[in-house]
Coordinates of C-alpha atoms and ligand atoms in Angstrom, one line a residue:
M1 CA 15.9 17.4 60.5
I2 CA 18.8 16.7 58.2
G3 CA 20.3 19.9 56.9
L4 CA 20.0 23.2 58.8
G5 CA 20.4 25.7 56.1
T6 CA 17.8 28.5 55.7
M7 CA 14.9 26.2 54.9
G8 CA 16.0 23.4 57.3
A9 CA 16.3 25.9 60.2
G10 CA 12.9 27.4 59.3
I11 CA 11.2 24.0 59.1
A12 CA 12.8 22.9 62.4
E13 CA 11.4 26.0 64.0
V14 CA 7.9 25.2 62.7
F15 CA 8.0 21.7 64.2
A16 CA 9.4 22.9 67.5
R17 CA 6.8 25.7 67.8
A18 CA 4.1 23.0 67.3
G19 CA 5.4 21.1 70.3
I20 CA 7.3 18.5 68.4
G21 CA 10.8 17.5 69.4
V22 CA 13.5 17.9 66.7
V23 CA 16.8 16.2 66.4
A24 CA 18.9 18.5 64.2
M25 CA 21.8 17.4 62.1
D26 CA 24.1 18.9 59.5
V27 CA 27.2 17.9 57.6
D28 CA 29.6 19.1 60.3
A29 CA 29.7 21.0 63.6
T30 CA 30.2 24.4 61.9
A31 CA 27.2 24.0 59.6
L32 CA 25.1 22.8 62.5
S33 CA 26.0 25.7 64.8
R34 CA 25.4 28.1 61.9
G35 CA 21.9 26.6 61.4
I36 CA 21.1 26.7 65.1
G37 CA 22.3 30.4 65.0
T38 CA 19.8 31.1 62.2
L39 CA 17.0 29.4 64.2
D40 CA 18.0 31.4 67.4
A41 CA 18.0 34.6 65.5
S42 CA 14.5 33.9 64.1
L43 CA 13.1 33.1 67.6
S44 CA 14.8 36.2 69.2
R45 CA 13.2 38.3 66.4
A46 CA 9.8 36.9 67.3
V47 CA 10.5 37.8 71.0
T48 CA 11.6 41.3 70.1
R49 CA 8.4 41.8 68.0
G50 CA 6.3 40.6 70.9
R51 CA 5.2 37.5 69.1
L52 CA 6.7 35.1 71.6
T53 CA 7.6 35.4 75.3
A54 CA 11.1 34.6 76.5
A55 CA 9.7 31.6 78.3
E56 CA 8.0 30.3 75.1
Q57 CA 11.3 30.9 73.3
A58 CA 13.1 28.8 75.9
Q59 CA 10.5 26.0 75.6
I60 CA 10.7 25.9 71.8
R61 CA 14.5 26.0 71.9
G62 CA 14.5 23.1 74.5
R63 CA 12.7 20.9 71.9
I64 CA 15.5 21.2 69.5
R65 CA 18.5 18.9 70.1
P66 CA 21.6 19.3 68.0
A67 CA 22.9 15.9 67.1
A68 CA 26.4 14.8 66.2
G69 CA 25.4 11.9 63.9
F70 CA 22.7 9.6 62.4
S71 CA 22.7 7.2 65.3
E72 CA 20.8 9.9 67.3
A73 CA 18.0 9.6 64.7
A74 CA 17.2 6.0 65.8
A75 CA 14.0 6.9 67.7
V76 CA 12.4 9.5 65.3
D77 CA 9.0 9.0 63.8
L78 CA 9.8 11.3 60.8
A79 CA 13.0 12.4 59.2
V80 CA 13.0 15.4 56.9
E81 CA 15.9 15.8 54.5
V82 CA 16.7 19.4 53.5
V83 CA 20.2 19.1 52.0
P84 CA 21.6 20.5 48.8
E85 CA 19.9 19.3 45.6
R86 CA 22.5 16.6 44.7
M87 CA 21.3 13.1 44.2
E88 CA 24.5 11.5 45.5
I89 CA 24.2 13.3 48.8
K90 CA 20.5 12.4 49.1
R91 CA 21.2 8.7 48.2
E92 CA 23.8 8.5 51.1
I93 CA 21.4 10.2 53.6
F94 CA 18.5 7.9 52.7
A95 CA 20.8 4.8 53.0
E96 CA 21.8 6.0 56.5
L97 CA 18.2 6.6 57.5
D98 CA 17.2 3.2 56.2
R99 CA 20.0 1.8 58.5
V100 CA 19.2 3.7 61.7
C101 CA 15.5 4.6 61.6
S102 CA 12.8 2.1 62.7
P103 CA 11.0 0.5 59.8
D104 CA 7.8 2.4 60.4
A105 CA 9.4 5.9 60.5
I106 CA 8.5 8.1 57.6
L107 CA 11.3 9.5 55.5
A108 CA 10.5 12.9 53.8
T109 CA 12.4 15.1 51.4
N110 CA 12.0 18.8 51.0
T111 CA 13.4 18.6 47.5
S112 CA 12.2 21.0 44.9
S113 CA 14.3 19.8 42.0
I114 CA 15.0 16.1 42.3
S115 CA 12.4 13.5 41.6
V116 CA 10.9 12.1 44.9
T117 CA 10.4 8.8 43.0
A118 CA 14.2 8.6 42.3
I119 CA 14.9 9.3 45.9
A120 CA 12.4 6.7 47.0
A121 CA 13.7 4.1 44.6
A122 CA 17.1 4.5 46.2
S123 CA 15.6 3.6 49.6
K124 CA 15.2 0.0 50.9
H125 CA 11.6 0.9 51.9
P126 CA 10.4 3.2 49.1
G127 CA 6.8 3.0 50.4
R128 CA 7.6 5.3 53.3
V129 CA 9.4 7.9 51.3
I130 CA 7.4 11.1 50.6
G131 CA 7.9 14.7 49.6
M132 CA 7.2 17.4 52.1
H133 CA 7.8 20.6 50.2
F134 CA 7.9 23.8 52.3
F135 CA 8.1 27.4 51.1
N136 CA 10.5 30.2 51.9
P137 CA 10.3 31.7 54.5
A138 CA 9.2 28.4 56.1
P139 CA 7.9 29.9 59.3
V140 CA 5.6 32.2 57.4
M141 CA 4.3 30.5 54.2
R142 CA 1.5 28.1 55.0
L143 CA 1.7 25.6 52.2
V144 CA 3.2 22.2 52.3
E145 CA 3.1 20.2 49.1
V146 CA 2.7 16.6 50.0
V147 CA 4.2 14.6 47.2
S148 CA 3.5 11.0 46.7
T149 CA 5.1 8.7 44.2
V150 CA 3.9 5.5 42.5
L151 CA 5.7 3.7 45.3
T152 CA 4.2 5.5 48.3
T153 CA 2.1 3.5 50.7
D154 CA -1.4 4.7 51.2
G155 CA -1.4 5.6 54.9
V156 CA 1.8 7.7 54.6
V157 CA 0.0 10.5 52.6
A158 CA -2.7 10.8 55.2
T159 CA -0.3 10.8 58.2
V160 CA 1.9 13.4 56.6
S161 CA -1.1 15.6 55.7
D162 CA -2.4 15.4 59.2
L163 CA 1.0 16.3 60.6
A164 CA 1.2 19.3 58.2
R165 CA -2.1 20.5 59.6
H166 CA -0.9 19.9 63.1
I167 CA 2.1 22.2 62.6
G168 CA -0.2 24.9 61.2
K169 CA 0.3 24.3 57.5
T170 CA -2.2 23.5 54.8
P171 CA -1.3 20.4 52.8
V172 CA -2.0 20.1 49.1
H173 CA -1.5 16.6 47.8
V174 CA 0.2 16.2 44.4
G175 CA 1.9 13.6 42.3
D176 CA 5.6 13.6 41.6
R177 CA 6.0 15.9 38.6
A178 CA 8.8 18.4 38.1
G179 CA 8.1 21.6 40.1
F180 CA 4.9 20.1 41.7
I181 CA 2.3 22.9 41.6
A182 CA 3.8 26.1 42.9
N183 CA 7.4 26.0 41.5
A184 CA 6.1 24.8 38.1
L185 CA 4.0 27.9 37.9
L186 CA 6.2 30.4 39.8
L187 CA 9.6 29.8 38.3
P188 CA 8.8 30.1 34.6
Y189 CA 7.1 33.4 35.5
L190 CA 10.2 34.6 37.4
N191 CA 12.5 33.5 34.6
H192 CA 10.3 35.3 32.1
A193 CA 10.5 38.5 34.2
L194 CA 14.3 38.3 34.2
Y195 CA 14.3 37.8 30.4
L196 CA 12.1 41.0 30.1
M197 CA 14.7 42.9 32.2
A198 CA 17.7 41.4 30.3
S199 CA 16.2 42.2 27.0
G200 CA 15.5 45.8 28.0
Y201 CA 11.7 45.3 27.7
G202 CA 11.2 46.9 31.1
S203 CA 13.4 48.2 33.9
R204 CA 14.1 46.2 37.1
E205 CA 12.0 48.4 39.2
D206 CA 9.1 48.7 36.7
I207 CA 8.9 44.9 36.3
D208 CA 8.7 44.5 40.1
L209 CA 6.1 47.3 40.4
A210 CA 4.0 45.7 37.6
A211 CA 3.7 42.6 39.8
T212 CA 3.2 44.4 43.2
A213 CA 1.3 47.5 42.4
G214 CA -0.3 46.1 39.2
I215 CA -1.1 42.5 40.1
G216 CA -1.1 42.8 43.9
L217 CA 1.5 40.2 44.5
P218 CA 3.5 40.5 47.8
M219 CA 6.9 40.8 46.0
G220 CA 8.1 41.6 42.5
P221 CA 9.5 38.6 40.5
L222 CA 13.0 40.0 40.5
A223 CA 13.1 40.6 44.3
L224 CA 11.6 37.1 44.7
L225 CA 14.3 35.5 42.6
D226 CA 16.8 37.1 45.0
L227 CA 14.9 35.7 48.0
I228 CA 14.7 32.1 46.5
G229 CA 18.4 32.3 45.3
L230 CA 19.4 32.5 41.7
D231 CA 21.2 29.1 41.9
T232 CA 18.1 27.4 43.3
A233 CA 16.0 29.1 40.7
L234 CA 18.4 27.9 37.9
S235 CA 18.3 24.3 39.1
I236 CA 14.5 24.3 39.2
M237 CA 14.3 25.7 35.7
E238 CA 16.7 23.1 34.5
V239 CA 14.6 20.3 36.0
L240 CA 11.4 21.8 34.5
H241 CA 13.1 22.1 31.1
G242 CA 14.3 18.5 31.4
E243 CA 10.8 17.3 32.1
F244 CA 8.7 19.4 29.8
G245 CA 11.2 20.5 27.2
L246 CA 9.3 23.6 26.1
P247 CA 11.1 26.9 25.4
R248 CA 9.2 28.5 28.3
Y249 CA 11.4 26.4 30.7
N250 CA 14.7 27.4 29.1
P251 CA 16.6 29.3 31.8
T252 CA 17.3 32.9 30.7
P253 CA 21.0 33.2 30.0
L254 CA 21.3 36.0 32.7
L255 CA 20.0 33.6 35.3
R256 CA 22.9 31.2 34.6
R257 CA 25.4 34.0 34.4
L258 CA 24.5 35.6 37.7
S259 CA 24.4 32.2 39.3
D260 CA 27.8 31.3 37.8
A261 CA 29.2 34.6 39.1
G262 CA 28.1 33.7 42.7
L263 CA 25.6 36.6 42.6
T264 CA 22.9 34.3 43.9
G265 CA 20.7 36.9 45.6
R266 CA 20.1 37.9 49.2
K267 CA 22.2 35.1 50.7
A268 CA 25.2 36.4 48.7
G269 CA 24.5 40.0 49.4
R270 CA 24.0 40.7 45.7
G271 CA 21.9 39.2 43.0
I272 CA 19.6 41.2 40.8
Y273 CA 19.5 43.8 43.5
D274 CA 22.4 44.8 45.8
Y275 CA 21.9 44.1 49.5
A276 CA 25.4 45.1 50.7
G277 CA 24.4 48.5 51.9
A278 CA 21.8 49.4 54.4
G279 CA 19.0 47.8 52.4
K280 CA 18.0 46.7 49.0
D281 CA 19.1 49.3 46.5
D282 CA 15.6 49.7 45.1
H283 CA 13.4 52.7 44.6
Q284 CA 9.7 52.9 44.6
S285 CA 9.9 53.5 40.9
G286 CA 12.6 53.5 38.3
N287 CA 11.0 56.5 36.6
E288 CA 13.2 59.5 37.2
D289 CA 10.7 61.5 35.3
A290 CA 7.8 60.6 37.6
S291 CA 8.2 64.0 39.1
A292 CA 8.1 65.6 35.6
A293 CA 5.6 68.4 35.2
A294 CA 2.2 67.1 34.2
P295 CA 0.9 68.6 30.9
K296 CA -1.5 71.6 31.1
T297 CA -3.7 70.4 28.2
V298 CA -4.2 66.9 27.0
T299 CA -5.8 65.5 23.8
L300 CA -7.5 62.3 24.8
I301 CA -8.1 59.7 22.2
G302 CA -10.1 56.6 23.2
A303 CA -12.7 54.2 22.0
G304 CA -15.6 56.3 23.2
D305 CA -16.2 53.8 26.0
D306 CA -16.3 53.9 29.8
V307 CA -12.5 53.7 30.1
E308 CA -12.1 56.9 28.1
A309 CA -14.9 58.7 29.9
E310 CA -13.4 57.8 33.3
L311 CA -10.0 58.9 32.3
A312 CA -11.3 62.2 30.9
S313 CA -13.1 62.9 34.1
A314 CA -10.0 62.1 36.3
I315 CA -7.8 64.3 34.1
A316 CA -10.3 67.2 34.4
T317 CA -10.6 66.7 38.1
A318 CA -6.8 67.0 38.4
G319 CA -7.1 70.5 36.9
I320 CA -5.8 69.6 33.4
N321 CA -7.6 70.7 30.3
V322 CA -8.9 67.8 28.2
T323 CA -9.8 68.0 24.5
R324 CA -10.8 65.3 22.1
N325 CA -9.6 67.4 19.1
A326 CA -6.5 65.9 17.6
A327 CA -5.6 69.1 15.9
H328 CA -5.6 71.1 19.1
P329 CA -2.0 72.1 20.0
S330 CA -2.1 70.3 23.4
D331 CA 1.0 69.4 25.4
L332 CA 0.3 65.6 25.1
V333 CA -1.8 63.3 23.0
L334 CA -2.9 60.5 25.3
I335 CA -4.3 57.3 23.9
A336 CA -6.5 55.4 26.3
A337 CA -4.7 52.0 25.8
E338 CA -6.5 48.7 25.9
A339 CA -5.2 45.1 26.1
G340 CA -4.8 43.6 22.7
R341 CA -4.9 46.9 20.8
P342 CA -1.7 48.7 19.9
V343 CA -1.3 52.4 20.6
L344 CA 0.6 53.3 17.4
P345 CA -2.3 53.3 14.9
A346 CA -4.3 55.7 17.1
S347 CA -1.3 58.0 17.6
L348 CA -0.6 58.0 13.8
A349 CA -4.3 58.7 13.2
A350 CA -4.1 61.7 15.6
G351 CA -1.4 63.1 13.4
R352 CA 1.2 63.8 16.2
P353 CA 2.8 60.5 17.0
Q354 CA 5.9 62.1 18.5
Q355 CA 3.7 63.8 21.1
S356 CA 1.7 60.7 21.8
V357 CA 1.8 58.0 24.5
G358 CA -0.7 55.4 25.6
L359 CA -1.9 55.1 29.2
K360 CA -3.3 51.8 30.5
V361 CA -4.7 51.9 34.0
I362 CA -4.5 48.6 35.8
G363 CA -7.4 48.1 38.2
K364 CA -9.6 51.0 39.4
L365 CA -8.5 54.5 38.6
A366 CA -9.9 55.9 41.7
E367 CA -7.9 53.5 43.9
G368 CA -4.5 55.0 42.9
T369 CA -3.3 51.8 41.2
L370 CA -0.7 51.3 38.6
A371 CA -0.6 53.0 35.2
E372 CA 1.4 51.8 32.2
V373 CA 2.8 54.6 30.2
V374 CA 3.0 53.0 26.8
Q375 CA 5.6 54.3 24.4
T376 CA 5.5 53.7 20.7
S377 CA 8.6 53.7 18.5
L378 CA 7.8 57.3 17.7
S379 CA 7.0 58.7 21.2
S380 CA 9.5 61.5 22.1
P381 CA 11.2 61.6 25.5
G382 CA 9.2 64.7 26.2
A383 CA 5.9 62.9 25.6
I384 CA 7.0 60.0 27.7
A385 CA 7.9 62.4 30.6
A386 CA 4.6 64.2 30.2
G387 CA 2.7 60.9 30.3
T388 CA 4.6 59.8 33.4
G389 CA 4.0 63.2 35.1
L390 CA 0.3 63.0 34.2
A391 CA -0.1 59.5 35.7
A392 CA 1.6 60.7 38.9
K393 CA -0.7 63.7 39.0
L394 CA -3.7 61.4 38.8
G395 CA -2.3 59.6 41.9
L396 CA -1.3 56.5 39.9
V397 CA 2.0 54.6 40.1
P398 CA 3.6 55.1 36.7
I399 CA 5.7 52.4 34.9
H400 CA 6.9 52.3 31.3
A401 CA 6.0 49.7 28.8
P402 CA 6.7 49.3 25.1
D403 CA 3.8 49.3 22.6
R404 CA 3.7 45.5 22.4
P405 CA 0.8 43.1 23.1
G406 CA 0.3 42.8 26.9
F407 CA 2.4 45.9 27.6
L408 CA 4.2 45.0 30.8
V409 CA 1.6 43.6 33.2
G410 CA 0.1 41.4 30.6
Q411 CA 3.5 40.1 29.5
L412 CA 4.1 39.0 33.0
L413 CA 0.7 37.8 33.9
Y414 CA -1.0 36.2 30.9
A415 CA 1.6 33.5 30.2
H416 CA 1.6 32.7 33.9
L417 CA -2.2 32.3 33.9
A418 CA -2.0 30.2 30.8
D419 CA 0.5 27.9 32.6
A420 CA -2.0 27.4 35.4
V421 CA -4.8 26.6 33.0
R422 CA -2.6 24.1 31.2
M423 CA -1.7 22.4 34.5
C424 CA -5.4 21.9 35.0
Q425 CA -6.0 20.9 31.4
D426 CA -3.2 18.3 31.9
G427 CA -5.2 16.8 34.8
Y428 CA -2.3 17.4 37.2
S429 CA -4.3 19.5 39.5
N430 CA -7.5 21.6 39.7
P431 CA -8.3 25.3 40.1
T432 CA -9.0 25.1 43.8
E433 CA -5.8 23.4 44.7
I434 CA -3.7 25.6 42.3
D435 CA -5.2 28.7 43.9
T436 CA -4.6 27.4 47.4
A437 CA -1.0 26.5 46.5
M438 CA -0.2 30.0 45.0
K439 CA -1.9 31.8 47.9
L440 CA -0.4 29.9 50.7
G441 CA 3.0 29.1 49.1
C442 CA 3.7 32.3 47.4
G443 CA 1.5 34.8 49.3
Y444 CA -0.7 35.6 46.3
P445 CA -3.8 37.5 47.5
R446 CA -5.8 35.8 44.8
G447 CA -4.9 32.6 43.0
P448 CA -4.4 32.3 39.2
F449 CA -8.0 31.1 38.6
E450 CA -9.4 33.8 40.9
L451 CA -7.4 36.3 38.8
I452 CA -8.8 34.9 35.6
D453 CA -12.4 35.0 36.9
A454 CA -11.9 38.6 38.1
A455 CA -10.5 39.7 34.7
G456 CA -12.8 37.5 32.7
A457 CA -11.6 34.5 30.8
A458 CA -12.3 36.3 27.5
T459 CA -10.0 39.2 28.5
V460 CA -7.2 36.9 29.3
L461 CA -7.8 35.0 26.1
T462 CA -7.7 38.2 24.0
G463 CA -4.5 39.2 25.6
L464 CA -2.9 35.8 25.0
E465 CA -4.1 35.7 21.4
A466 CA -2.6 39.1 20.7
M467 CA 0.7 38.0 22.3
Y468 CA 0.7 34.7 20.4
E469 CA 0.0 36.4 17.1
A470 CA 2.8 38.9 17.6
Y471 CA 5.5 36.5 18.9
G472 CA 4.5 33.0 18.0
Y473 CA 6.0 31.7 21.3
P474 CA 4.2 28.4 22.3
E475 CA 3.8 29.7 25.9
F476 CA 1.5 32.4 24.6
A477 CA -0.7 29.9 22.8
P478 CA -4.1 30.1 24.5
P479 CA -5.0 26.7 26.1
P480 CA -8.2 25.2 24.8
L481 CA -9.6 25.0 28.3
L482 CA -9.4 28.8 28.7
A483 CA -11.0 29.3 25.3
E484 CA -13.9 26.9 26.4
H485 CA -14.5 28.9 29.6
A486 CA -14.4 32.2 27.6
A487 CA -16.8 30.9 24.9
A488 CA -19.2 29.5 27.4
A489 CA -18.7 32.4 29.9
I490 CA -18.2 29.9 32.8
P491 CA -16.0 31.1 35.7
F492 CA -13.4 28.6 36.9
S493 CA -15.0 28.9 40.3
A494 CA -18.0 27.0 38.9
G495 CA -16.0 23.8 39.2
P496 CA -15.5 21.0 36.7
R497 CA -18.0 20.7 33.9
P498 CA -20.0 17.5 33.2
G499 CA -17.9 15.1 31.2
R500 CA -14.6 16.2 32.7
Ligands
CAA1 N1 11.8 34.2 58.7 C1 10.8 34.3 59.7 N2 9.8 35.2 59.6 C2 9.8 36.0 58.6 C3 10.8 36.0 57.6 C4 11.8 35.1 57.7 N3 12.7 35.0 56.8 N4 10.5 37.0 56.7 C5 9.4 37.7 57.2 N5 9.0 37.0 58.3 C6 7.8 37.4 59.1 C7 8.0 38.7 59.8 O1 8.7 38.5 61.0 C8 6.6 39.1 59.9 O2 6.0 38.5 61.1 P1 5.2 39.3 62.2 O3 4.0 39.8 61.5 O4 4.9 38.3 63.2 O5 6.1 40.4 62.6 C9 5.8 38.6 58.7 O6 6.7 37.5 58.2 C10 5.7 39.6 57.6 O7 7.0 40.1 57.3 P2 7.3 41.6 56.9 O8 6.3 42.5 57.5 O9 8.7 41.9 57.2 O10 7.3 41.6 55.4 P3 6.1 41.4 54.3 O11 4.8 41.7 54.9 O12 6.6 42.1 53.2 O13 6.2 39.8 54.1 C11 6.9 37.9 53.0 C12 7.3 39.1 53.7 C13 6.2 37.0 53.9 C14 8.2 37.2 52.6 C15 6.0 38.3 51.7 O14 6.7 39.3 51.0 C16 5.7 37.1 50.8 O15 4.8 36.4 51.1 N6 6.5 37.0 49.7 C17 6.4 35.9 48.8 C18 7.3 34.8 49.2 C19 7.2 33.6 48.3 O16 6.7 33.6 47.2 N7 7.8 32.5 48.8 C20 7.9 31.3 48.0 C21 9.1 31.2 47.3 S1 9.3 29.7 46.3 C22 9.8 28.5 47.4 O17 10.2 28.8 48.5 C23 9.9 27.1 47.0 C24 11.1 26.7 46.4 O18 11.3 25.4 46.3 C25 12.1 27.6 45.8

């Protein structure tokens, strides 16, 4: 293991836990002992939590041998490079490995932002150079992207995939393209979330809640940026932008500024959130008015569909009077909001736009899920507070969203899903592998294609069409493959169609 930073220490732990001896190296003795300290802390935590016995800890630790220099790598079967993402450092390391390792040893890189092909080409034996891309935290996330290049020898992919399985990971085989599967999908979504925060579209907490309580992801995008490191995120975005050139991959200026300022996230004690105190300075919700009194009487305006009927019944059950009469002097006019349909026209038609907000329930109302309180340009602060109080009274987690296509959840999700469809359309991967990568690499409970199938391709298509029409950004342009699935009503789980 060359490089014992957060990822290197985690990967070394994974190998040692699987019974494999590890020779651990870093740039100097200080870096090496810091890395060993990280590893020891992780193993001790596992013992404290009752996941390992002290004897097992000692055995695992006994398999890890700190090494002073490359000469100690002479007998290894596999070298894994996990050093900073600078080509000149990697070039030096692969030259050393070429010199000391036996000719049949495999040389792997955990790089996420340098071309594996370029690293391989710098080696004397490029056929044995491969990407082995782990995810943070390495002991927990089960994905390993096995990245082959045009130079990789056939057997190497199979050997490394078997090894990944042996250490308890699931390998997904990909070609060498910027971001591989997971980062190419994850990072643009995180970058877009930061843009939404920087532009004032949504608050930090609401954006993270939209992802966790709304989409069911294990972490919000802003908290995840802090975990990955804003500097790392920035370099991945730069590589994606260099490779694909589209505006979607342009790093949000705030990402660069925070990174330049050294506010790189958890590892620096501060990034988008502040970690200097007892814990992350977050709240469950950024809505100070979540405790605002719920209205006593609500005028409910909907499309006369099930969504409206369900909302009406929930409001009534919560002990609030519901009327459909727009002229009634109720405390709040509530528009049952729907994807792809703005709230303002209905609130104008009701004649009391100041007292109106939209409410979009994500998921099943009865399950206490997320509710977007949609504010138009005319909604008064009182109406917004009443809408928020109402959502809380219904047992929902309220967040605020402007009356723009996609509201907040759709803004985050639809372009992300479109990226996944485009990756498939490009022939780089397929729905099964993309879903596996996002579930095992990023902890998604459902992969992008499972999310599309659950919502219906037509719903995602409608959301994207509305966003594309309003903004004109290419990332919102619905991919033809999605339109085809929507038109033919074929779920992605049905597999590839004849002729593909
Ligand atoms: N090291 C070791 N173990 C850790 C850990 C760490 N840093 N963080 C959490 N764990 C372990 C905990 O010890 C716990 O294990 P036990 O059940 O045995 O006690 C388990 O993971 C769950 O942890 P918690 O209960 O504390 O927290 P959680 O349930 O909220 O899960 C999480 C934490 C696993 C990080 C989860 O939030 C998650 O899956 N988040 C998404 C992470 C993600 O997307 N990673 C990919 C980033 S992209 C990348 O890495 C690629 C790149 O090139 C940038």
